[in-house]
mmCIF file of C-alpha atoms and ligand atoms in Angstrom:
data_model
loop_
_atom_site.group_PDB
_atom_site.id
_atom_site.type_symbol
_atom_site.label_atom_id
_atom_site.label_comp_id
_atom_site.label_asym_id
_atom_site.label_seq_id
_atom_site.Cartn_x
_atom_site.Cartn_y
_atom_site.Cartn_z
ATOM 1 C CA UNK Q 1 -47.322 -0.246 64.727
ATOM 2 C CA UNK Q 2 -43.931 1.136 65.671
ATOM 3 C CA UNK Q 3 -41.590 1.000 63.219
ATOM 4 C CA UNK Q 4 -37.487 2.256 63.461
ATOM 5 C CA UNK Q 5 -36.252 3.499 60.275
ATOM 6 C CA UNK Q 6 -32.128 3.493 60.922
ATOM 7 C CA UNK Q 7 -30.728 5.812 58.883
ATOM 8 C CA UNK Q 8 -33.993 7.844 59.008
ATOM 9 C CA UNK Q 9 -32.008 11.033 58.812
ATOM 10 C CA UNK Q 10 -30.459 10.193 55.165
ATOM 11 C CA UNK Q 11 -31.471 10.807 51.746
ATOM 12 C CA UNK Q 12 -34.268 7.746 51.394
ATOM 13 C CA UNK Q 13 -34.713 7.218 55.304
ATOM 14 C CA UNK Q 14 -36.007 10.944 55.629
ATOM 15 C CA UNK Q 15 -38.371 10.391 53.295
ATOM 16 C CA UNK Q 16 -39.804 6.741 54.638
ATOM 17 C CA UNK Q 17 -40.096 8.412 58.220
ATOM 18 C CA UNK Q 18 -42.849 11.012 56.436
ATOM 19 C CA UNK Q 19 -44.787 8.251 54.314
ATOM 20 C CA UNK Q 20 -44.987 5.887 57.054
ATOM 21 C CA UNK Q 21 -47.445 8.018 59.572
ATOM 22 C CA UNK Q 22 -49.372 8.668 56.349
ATOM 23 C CA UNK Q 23 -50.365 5.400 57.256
ATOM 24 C CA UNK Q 24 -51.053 5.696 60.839
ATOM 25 C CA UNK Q 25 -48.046 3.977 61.880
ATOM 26 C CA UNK Q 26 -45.236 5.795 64.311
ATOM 27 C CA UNK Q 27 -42.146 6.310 62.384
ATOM 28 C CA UNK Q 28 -38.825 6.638 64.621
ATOM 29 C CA UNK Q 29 -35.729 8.074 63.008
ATOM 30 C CA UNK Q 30 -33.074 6.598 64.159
ATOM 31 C CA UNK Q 31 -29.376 7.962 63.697
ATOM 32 C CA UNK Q 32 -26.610 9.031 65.412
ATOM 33 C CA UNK Q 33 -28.041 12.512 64.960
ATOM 34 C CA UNK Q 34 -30.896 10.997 66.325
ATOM 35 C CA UNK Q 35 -28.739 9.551 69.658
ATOM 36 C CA UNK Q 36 -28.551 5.853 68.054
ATOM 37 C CA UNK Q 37 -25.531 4.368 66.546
ATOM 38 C CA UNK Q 38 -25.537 0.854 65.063
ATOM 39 C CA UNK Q 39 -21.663 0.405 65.017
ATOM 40 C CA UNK Q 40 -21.192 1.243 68.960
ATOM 41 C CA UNK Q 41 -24.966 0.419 69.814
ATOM 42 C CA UNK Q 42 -25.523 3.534 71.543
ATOM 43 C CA UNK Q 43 -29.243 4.120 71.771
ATOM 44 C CA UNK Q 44 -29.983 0.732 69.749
ATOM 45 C CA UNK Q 45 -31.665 -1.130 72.394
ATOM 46 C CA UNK Q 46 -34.017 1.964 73.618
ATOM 47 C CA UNK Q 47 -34.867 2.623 70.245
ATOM 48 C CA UNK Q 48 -35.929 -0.980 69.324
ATOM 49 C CA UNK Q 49 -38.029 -1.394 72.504
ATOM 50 C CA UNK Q 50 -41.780 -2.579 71.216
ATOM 51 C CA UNK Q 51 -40.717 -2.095 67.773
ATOM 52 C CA UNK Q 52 -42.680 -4.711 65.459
ATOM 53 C CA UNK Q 53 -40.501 -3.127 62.202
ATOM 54 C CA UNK Q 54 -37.155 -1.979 61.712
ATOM 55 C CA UNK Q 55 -36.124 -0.794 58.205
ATOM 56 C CA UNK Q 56 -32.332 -0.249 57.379
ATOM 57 C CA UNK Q 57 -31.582 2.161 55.097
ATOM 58 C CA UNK Q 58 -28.429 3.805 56.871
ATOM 59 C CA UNK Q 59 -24.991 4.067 54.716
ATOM 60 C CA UNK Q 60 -21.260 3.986 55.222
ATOM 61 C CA UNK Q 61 -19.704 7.168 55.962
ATOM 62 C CA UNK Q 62 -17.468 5.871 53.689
ATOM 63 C CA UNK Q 63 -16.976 4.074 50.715
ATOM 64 C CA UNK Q 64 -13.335 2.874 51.004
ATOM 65 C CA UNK Q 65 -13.606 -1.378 50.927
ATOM 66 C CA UNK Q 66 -12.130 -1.914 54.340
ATOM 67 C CA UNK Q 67 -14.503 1.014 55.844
ATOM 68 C CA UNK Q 68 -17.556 -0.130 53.828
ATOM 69 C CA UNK Q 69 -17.592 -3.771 54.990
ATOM 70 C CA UNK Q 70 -16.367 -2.979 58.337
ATOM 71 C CA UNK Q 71 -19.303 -0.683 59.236
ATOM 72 C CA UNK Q 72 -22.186 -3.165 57.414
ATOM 73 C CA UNK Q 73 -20.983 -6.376 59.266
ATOM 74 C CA UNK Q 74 -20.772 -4.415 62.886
ATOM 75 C CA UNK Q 75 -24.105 -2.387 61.874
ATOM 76 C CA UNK Q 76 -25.505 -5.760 61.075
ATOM 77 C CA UNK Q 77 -24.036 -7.807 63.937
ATOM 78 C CA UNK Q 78 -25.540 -5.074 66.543
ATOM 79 C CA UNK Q 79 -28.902 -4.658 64.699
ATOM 80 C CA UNK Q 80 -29.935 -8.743 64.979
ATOM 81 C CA UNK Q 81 -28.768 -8.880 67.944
ATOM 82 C CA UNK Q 82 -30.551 -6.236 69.169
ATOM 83 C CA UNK Q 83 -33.476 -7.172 67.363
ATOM 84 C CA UNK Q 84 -33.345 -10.574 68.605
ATOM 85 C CA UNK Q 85 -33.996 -9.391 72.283
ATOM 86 C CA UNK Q 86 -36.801 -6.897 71.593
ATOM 87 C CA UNK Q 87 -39.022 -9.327 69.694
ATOM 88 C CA UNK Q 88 -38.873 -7.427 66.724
ATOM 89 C CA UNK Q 89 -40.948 -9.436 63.623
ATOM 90 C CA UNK Q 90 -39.985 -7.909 60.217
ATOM 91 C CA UNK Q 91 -36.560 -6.006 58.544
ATOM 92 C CA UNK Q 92 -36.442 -4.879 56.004
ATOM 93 C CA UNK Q 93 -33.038 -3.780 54.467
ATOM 94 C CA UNK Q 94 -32.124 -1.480 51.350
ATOM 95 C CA UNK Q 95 -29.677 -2.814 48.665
ATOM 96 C CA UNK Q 96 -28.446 -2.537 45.331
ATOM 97 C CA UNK Q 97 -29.769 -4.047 42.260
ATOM 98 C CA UNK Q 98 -27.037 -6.310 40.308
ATOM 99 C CA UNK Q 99 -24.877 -6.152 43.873
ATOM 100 C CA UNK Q 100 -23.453 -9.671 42.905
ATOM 101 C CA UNK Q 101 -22.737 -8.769 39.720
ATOM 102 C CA UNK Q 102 -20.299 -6.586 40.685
ATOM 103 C CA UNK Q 103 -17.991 -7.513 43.199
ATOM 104 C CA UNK Q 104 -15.052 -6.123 41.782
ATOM 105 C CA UNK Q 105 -16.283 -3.233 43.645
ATOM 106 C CA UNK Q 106 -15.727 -3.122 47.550
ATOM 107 C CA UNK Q 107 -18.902 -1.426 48.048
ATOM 108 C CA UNK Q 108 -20.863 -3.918 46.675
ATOM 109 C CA UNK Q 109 -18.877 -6.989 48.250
ATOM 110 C CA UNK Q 110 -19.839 -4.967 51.529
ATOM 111 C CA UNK Q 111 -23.062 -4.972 50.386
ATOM 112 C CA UNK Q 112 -23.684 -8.072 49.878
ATOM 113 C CA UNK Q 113 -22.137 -9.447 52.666
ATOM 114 C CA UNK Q 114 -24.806 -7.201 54.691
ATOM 115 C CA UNK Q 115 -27.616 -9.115 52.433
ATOM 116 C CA UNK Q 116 -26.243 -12.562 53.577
ATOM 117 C CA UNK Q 117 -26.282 -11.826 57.310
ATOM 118 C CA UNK Q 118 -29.614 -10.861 57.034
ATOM 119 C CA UNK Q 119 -30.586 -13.821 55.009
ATOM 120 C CA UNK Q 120 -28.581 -15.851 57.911
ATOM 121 C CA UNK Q 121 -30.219 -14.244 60.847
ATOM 122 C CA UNK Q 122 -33.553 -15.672 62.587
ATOM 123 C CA UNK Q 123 -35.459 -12.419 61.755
ATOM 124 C CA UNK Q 124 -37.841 -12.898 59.117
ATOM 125 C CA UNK Q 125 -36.732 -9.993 56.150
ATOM 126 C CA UNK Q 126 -37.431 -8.276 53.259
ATOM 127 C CA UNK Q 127 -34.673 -7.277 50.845
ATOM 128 C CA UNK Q 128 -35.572 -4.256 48.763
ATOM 129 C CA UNK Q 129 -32.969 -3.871 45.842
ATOM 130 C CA UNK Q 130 -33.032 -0.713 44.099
ATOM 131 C CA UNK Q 131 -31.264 0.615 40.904
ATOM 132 C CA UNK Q 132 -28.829 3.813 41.190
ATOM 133 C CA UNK Q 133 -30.943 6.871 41.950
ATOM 134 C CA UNK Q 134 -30.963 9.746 40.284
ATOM 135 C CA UNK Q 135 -29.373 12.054 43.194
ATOM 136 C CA UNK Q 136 -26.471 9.570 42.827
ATOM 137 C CA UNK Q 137 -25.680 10.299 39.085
ATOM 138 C CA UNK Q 138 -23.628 13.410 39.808
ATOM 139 C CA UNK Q 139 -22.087 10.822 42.530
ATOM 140 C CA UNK Q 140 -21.019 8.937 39.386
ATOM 141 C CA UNK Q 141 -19.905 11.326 37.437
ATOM 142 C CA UNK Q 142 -17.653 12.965 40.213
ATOM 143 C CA UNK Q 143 -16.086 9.087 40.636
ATOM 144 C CA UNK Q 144 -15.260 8.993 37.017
ATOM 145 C CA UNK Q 145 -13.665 12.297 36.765
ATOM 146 C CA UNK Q 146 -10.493 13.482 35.718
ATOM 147 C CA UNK Q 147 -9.486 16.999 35.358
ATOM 148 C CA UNK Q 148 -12.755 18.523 32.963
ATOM 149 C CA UNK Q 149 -13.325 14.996 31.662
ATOM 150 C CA UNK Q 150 -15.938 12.480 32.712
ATOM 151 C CA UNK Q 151 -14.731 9.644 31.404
ATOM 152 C CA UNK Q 152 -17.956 7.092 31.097
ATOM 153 C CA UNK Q 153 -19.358 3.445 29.948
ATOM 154 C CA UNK Q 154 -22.037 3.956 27.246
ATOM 155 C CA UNK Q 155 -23.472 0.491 29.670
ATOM 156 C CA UNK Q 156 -27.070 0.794 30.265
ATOM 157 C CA UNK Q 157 -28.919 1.389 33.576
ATOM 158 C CA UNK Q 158 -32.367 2.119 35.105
ATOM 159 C CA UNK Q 159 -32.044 4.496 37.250
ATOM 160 C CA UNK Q 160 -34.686 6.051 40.111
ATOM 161 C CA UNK Q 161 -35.790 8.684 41.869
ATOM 162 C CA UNK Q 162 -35.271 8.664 45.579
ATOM 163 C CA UNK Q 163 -39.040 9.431 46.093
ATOM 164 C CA UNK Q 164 -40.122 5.793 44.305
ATOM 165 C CA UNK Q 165 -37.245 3.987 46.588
ATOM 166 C CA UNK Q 166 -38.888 5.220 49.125
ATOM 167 C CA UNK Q 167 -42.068 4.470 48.550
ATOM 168 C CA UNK Q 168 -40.849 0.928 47.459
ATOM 169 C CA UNK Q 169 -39.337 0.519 51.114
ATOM 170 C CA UNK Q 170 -42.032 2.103 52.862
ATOM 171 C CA UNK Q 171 -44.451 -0.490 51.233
ATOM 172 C CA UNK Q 172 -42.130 -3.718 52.289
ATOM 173 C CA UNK Q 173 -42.254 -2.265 55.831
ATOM 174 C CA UNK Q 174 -46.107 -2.166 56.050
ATOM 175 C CA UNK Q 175 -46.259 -5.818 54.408
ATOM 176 C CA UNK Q 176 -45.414 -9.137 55.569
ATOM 177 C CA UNK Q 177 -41.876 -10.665 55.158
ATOM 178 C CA UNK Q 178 -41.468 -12.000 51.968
ATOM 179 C CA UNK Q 179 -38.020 -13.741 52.925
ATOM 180 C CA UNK Q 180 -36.395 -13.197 49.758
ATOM 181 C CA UNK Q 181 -35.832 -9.930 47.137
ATOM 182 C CA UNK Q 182 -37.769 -7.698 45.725
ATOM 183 C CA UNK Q 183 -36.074 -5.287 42.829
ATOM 184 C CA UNK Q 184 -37.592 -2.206 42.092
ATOM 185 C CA UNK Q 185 -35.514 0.090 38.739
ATOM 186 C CA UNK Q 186 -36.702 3.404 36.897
ATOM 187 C CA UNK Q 187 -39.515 3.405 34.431
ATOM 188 C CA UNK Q 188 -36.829 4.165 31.611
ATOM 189 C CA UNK Q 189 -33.576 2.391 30.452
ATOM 190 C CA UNK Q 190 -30.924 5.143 29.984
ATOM 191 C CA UNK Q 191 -27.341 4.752 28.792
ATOM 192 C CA UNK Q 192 -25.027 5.747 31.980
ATOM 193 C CA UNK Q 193 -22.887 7.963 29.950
ATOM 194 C CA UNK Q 194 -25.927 10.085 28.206
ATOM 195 C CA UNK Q 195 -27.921 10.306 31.550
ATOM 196 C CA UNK Q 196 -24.826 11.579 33.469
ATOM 197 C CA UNK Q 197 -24.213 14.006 30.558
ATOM 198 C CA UNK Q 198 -27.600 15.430 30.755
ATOM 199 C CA UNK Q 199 -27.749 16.085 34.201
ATOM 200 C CA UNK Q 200 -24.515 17.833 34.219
ATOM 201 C CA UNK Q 201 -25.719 19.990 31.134
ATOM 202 C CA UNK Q 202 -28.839 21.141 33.848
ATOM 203 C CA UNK Q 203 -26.381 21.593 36.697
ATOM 204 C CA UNK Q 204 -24.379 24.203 33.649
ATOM 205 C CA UNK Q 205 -21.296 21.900 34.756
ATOM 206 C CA UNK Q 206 -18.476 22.836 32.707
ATOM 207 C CA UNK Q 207 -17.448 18.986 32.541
ATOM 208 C CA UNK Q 208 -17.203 17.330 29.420
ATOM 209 C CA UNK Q 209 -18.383 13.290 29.270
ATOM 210 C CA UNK Q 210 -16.254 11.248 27.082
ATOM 211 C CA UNK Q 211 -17.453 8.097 26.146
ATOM 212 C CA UNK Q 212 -15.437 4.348 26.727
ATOM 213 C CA UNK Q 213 -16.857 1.410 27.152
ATOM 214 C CA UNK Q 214 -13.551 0.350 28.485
ATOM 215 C CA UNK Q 215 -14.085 3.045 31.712
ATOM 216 C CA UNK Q 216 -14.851 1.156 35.179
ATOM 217 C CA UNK Q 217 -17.462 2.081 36.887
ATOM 218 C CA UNK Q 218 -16.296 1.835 41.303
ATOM 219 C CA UNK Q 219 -13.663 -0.254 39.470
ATOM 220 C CA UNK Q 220 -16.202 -2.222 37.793
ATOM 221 C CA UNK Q 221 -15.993 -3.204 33.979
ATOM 222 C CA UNK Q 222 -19.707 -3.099 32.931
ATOM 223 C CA UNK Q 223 -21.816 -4.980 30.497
ATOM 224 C CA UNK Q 224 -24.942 -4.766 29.320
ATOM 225 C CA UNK Q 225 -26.874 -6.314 31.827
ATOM 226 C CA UNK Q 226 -24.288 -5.421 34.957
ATOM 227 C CA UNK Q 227 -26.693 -2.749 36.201
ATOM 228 C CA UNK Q 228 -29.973 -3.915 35.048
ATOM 229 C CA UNK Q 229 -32.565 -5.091 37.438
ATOM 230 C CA UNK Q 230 -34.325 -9.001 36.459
ATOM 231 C CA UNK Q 231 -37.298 -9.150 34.681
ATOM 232 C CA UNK Q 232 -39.889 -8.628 37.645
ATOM 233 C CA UNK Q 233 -38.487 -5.194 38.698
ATOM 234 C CA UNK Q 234 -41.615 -3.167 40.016
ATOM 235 C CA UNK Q 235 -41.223 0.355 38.150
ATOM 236 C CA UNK Q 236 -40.765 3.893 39.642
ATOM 237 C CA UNK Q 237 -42.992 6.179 37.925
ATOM 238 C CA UNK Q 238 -40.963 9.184 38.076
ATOM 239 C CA UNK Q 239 -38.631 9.709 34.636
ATOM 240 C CA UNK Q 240 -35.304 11.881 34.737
ATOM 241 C CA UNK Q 241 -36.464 14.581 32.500
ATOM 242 C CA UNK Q 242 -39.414 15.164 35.465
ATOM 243 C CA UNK Q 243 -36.619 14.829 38.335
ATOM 244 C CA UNK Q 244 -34.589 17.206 36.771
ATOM 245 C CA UNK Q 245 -37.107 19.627 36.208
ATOM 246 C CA UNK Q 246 -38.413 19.510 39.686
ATOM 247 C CA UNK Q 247 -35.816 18.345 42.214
ATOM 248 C CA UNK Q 248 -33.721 21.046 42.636
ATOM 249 C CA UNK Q 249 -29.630 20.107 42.826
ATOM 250 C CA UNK Q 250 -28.748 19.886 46.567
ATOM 251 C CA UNK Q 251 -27.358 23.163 48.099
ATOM 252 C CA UNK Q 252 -23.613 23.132 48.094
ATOM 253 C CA UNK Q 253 -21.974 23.051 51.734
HETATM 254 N N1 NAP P 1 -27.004 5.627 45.988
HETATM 255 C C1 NAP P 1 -27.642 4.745 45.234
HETATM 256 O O1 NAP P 1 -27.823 4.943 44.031
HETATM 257 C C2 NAP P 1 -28.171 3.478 45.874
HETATM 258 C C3 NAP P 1 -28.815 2.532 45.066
HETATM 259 C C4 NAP P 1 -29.378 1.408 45.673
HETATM 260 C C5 NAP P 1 -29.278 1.233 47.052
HETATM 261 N N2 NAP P 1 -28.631 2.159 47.823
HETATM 262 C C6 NAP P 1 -28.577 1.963 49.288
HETATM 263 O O2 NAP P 1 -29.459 2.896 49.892
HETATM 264 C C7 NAP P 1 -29.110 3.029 51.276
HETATM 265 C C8 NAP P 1 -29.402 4.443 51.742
HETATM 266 O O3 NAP P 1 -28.679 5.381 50.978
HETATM 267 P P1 NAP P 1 -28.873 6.947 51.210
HETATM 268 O O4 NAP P 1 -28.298 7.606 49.997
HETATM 269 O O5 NAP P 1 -30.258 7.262 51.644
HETATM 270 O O6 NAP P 1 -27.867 7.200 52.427
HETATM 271 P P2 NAP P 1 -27.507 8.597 53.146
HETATM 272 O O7 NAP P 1 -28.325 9.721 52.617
HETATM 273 O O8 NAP P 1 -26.029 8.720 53.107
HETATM 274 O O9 NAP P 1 -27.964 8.345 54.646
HETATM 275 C C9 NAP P 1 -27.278 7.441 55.456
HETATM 276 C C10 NAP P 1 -27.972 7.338 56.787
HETATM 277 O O10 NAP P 1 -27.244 6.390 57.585
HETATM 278 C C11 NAP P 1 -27.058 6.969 58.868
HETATM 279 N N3 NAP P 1 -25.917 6.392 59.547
HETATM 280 C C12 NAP P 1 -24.582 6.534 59.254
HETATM 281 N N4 NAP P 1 -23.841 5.914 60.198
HETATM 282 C C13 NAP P 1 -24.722 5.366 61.096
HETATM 283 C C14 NAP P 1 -24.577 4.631 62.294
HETATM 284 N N5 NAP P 1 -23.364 4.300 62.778
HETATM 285 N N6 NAP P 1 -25.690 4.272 62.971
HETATM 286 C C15 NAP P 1 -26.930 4.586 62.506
HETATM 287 N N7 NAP P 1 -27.138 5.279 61.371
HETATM 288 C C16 NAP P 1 -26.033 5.668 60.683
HETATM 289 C C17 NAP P 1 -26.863 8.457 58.574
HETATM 290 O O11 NAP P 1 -27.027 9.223 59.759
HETATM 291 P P3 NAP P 1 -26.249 10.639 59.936
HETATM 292 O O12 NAP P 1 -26.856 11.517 58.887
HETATM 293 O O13 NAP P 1 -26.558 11.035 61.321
HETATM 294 O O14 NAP P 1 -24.805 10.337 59.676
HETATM 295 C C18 NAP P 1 -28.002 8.656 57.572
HETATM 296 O O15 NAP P 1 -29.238 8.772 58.246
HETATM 297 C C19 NAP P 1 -27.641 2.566 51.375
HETATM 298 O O16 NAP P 1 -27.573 1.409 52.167
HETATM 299 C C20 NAP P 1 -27.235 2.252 49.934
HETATM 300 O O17 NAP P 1 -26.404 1.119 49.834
HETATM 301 C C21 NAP P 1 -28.076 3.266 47.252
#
């Protein structure tokens, strides 16, 4: 079965393109690296041609509000569309665990609007929500930074390691659309402020976390339960103490 990953070249695309063949299915990145772009359509049509699967996992450039929902409403206008005309029968689409829970962030407003145009269009879908992953944590802690402080909810969350986000995706692609959500979270429940502390502690980061549970998170006031996945999350198996032992820090640029 062909099957377009868009966003293949990213962080959890890269790694559903290499699990998918595993399978003996063919696995097309598609990017604009790759010659495909979903906001002009460049390449989108070619790409889809006799594709049965298309899984979304690409990102905003940028995580401004206006950028954020401007690129996941064209991306998703373009990808139906396109998907429409080449027959294609399942998409699945990455998203973020407790997205409606916080839409005081513009990210996750965009976010959600891209889940309801999928839920809207004739394609049937899969919606894979997944908790923060561990590569993002030093994303968090550079968003809640101020000079050497990292100033931090003590909220909890469940985070996960890109490798089981992955795998969760790659797993919706080579089943049948379940036209609804499936939430997949970290096999431990961490406190945001201690996990972000830790990994900075690894990375020898000179920063210093403070804790207030008063201190938004994307401009989000957390709760307890703001970040946590429902009851029937399916668990990663990989803990944070074995990512940061193992997963080196990305190479700076
Ligand atoms: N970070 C988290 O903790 C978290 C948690 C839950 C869900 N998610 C979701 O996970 C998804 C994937 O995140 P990620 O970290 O893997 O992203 P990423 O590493 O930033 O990769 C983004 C991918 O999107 C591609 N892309 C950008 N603009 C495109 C365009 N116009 N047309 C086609 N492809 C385009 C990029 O291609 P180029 O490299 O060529 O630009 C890249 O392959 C996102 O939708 C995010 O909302 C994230």
């Amino acid at each position: 079965m062909k099957i377009v990953v868009i966003g293949g070249t990213g962080l959890i695309g890269s790694k559903v393109v290499n699990i998918l063949p595993q399978n003996g299915h063919q696995a097309i990145a598609a990017a604009p690296g790759t010659g495909v772009d979903t906001i002009s359509g460049k390449g989108l049509p070619e790409a889809l041609e006799g594709a049965e699967v298309v899984v979304d996992v690409s990102n905003s450039p940028s995580f401004e509000t206006d950028a954020a929902m401007a690129f996941f409403k064209t991306a998703g206008e373009n990808i139906s569309a396109a998907e429409a005309k080449a027959g294609v029968k399942h998409h699945v689409a990455l998203s973020v665990v407790g997205a409606q829970k916080l839409q005081d962030s513009g990210y996750s407003r965009a976010k959600l609007a891209q889940e309801s145009m999928i839920k809207a269009s004739p394609i049937p879908y899969t919606l894979v929500r997944a908790t923060q992953f561990f590569e993002f944590i030093r994303g968090i802690a550079q968003s809640s930074t101020e000079g050497d402080t990292v100033r931090l909810s003590d909220a909890p969350f469940q985070p996960m390691a890109a490798e089981d986000v992955a795998a969760a995706v790659a797993r919706a692609a080579l089943g049948a659309p379940v036209n609804g959500t499936l939430e997949v979270a970290g096999p431990e429940i961490l406190r945001i402020d201690e996990a972000v502390a830790k990994v900075l502690d690894a990375d020898r980061d000179p920063r210093k976390v403070v804790t207030d549970p008063e201190a938004r998170y994307f401009g989000v006031r957390l709760d307890n339960l703001s970040l946590l996945p429902d009851g029937n999350a399916r668990q990663g198996a990989i803990t944070l103490g074995w990512w940061m032992a193992n997963v080196p820090p990305p190479r700076q640029k």
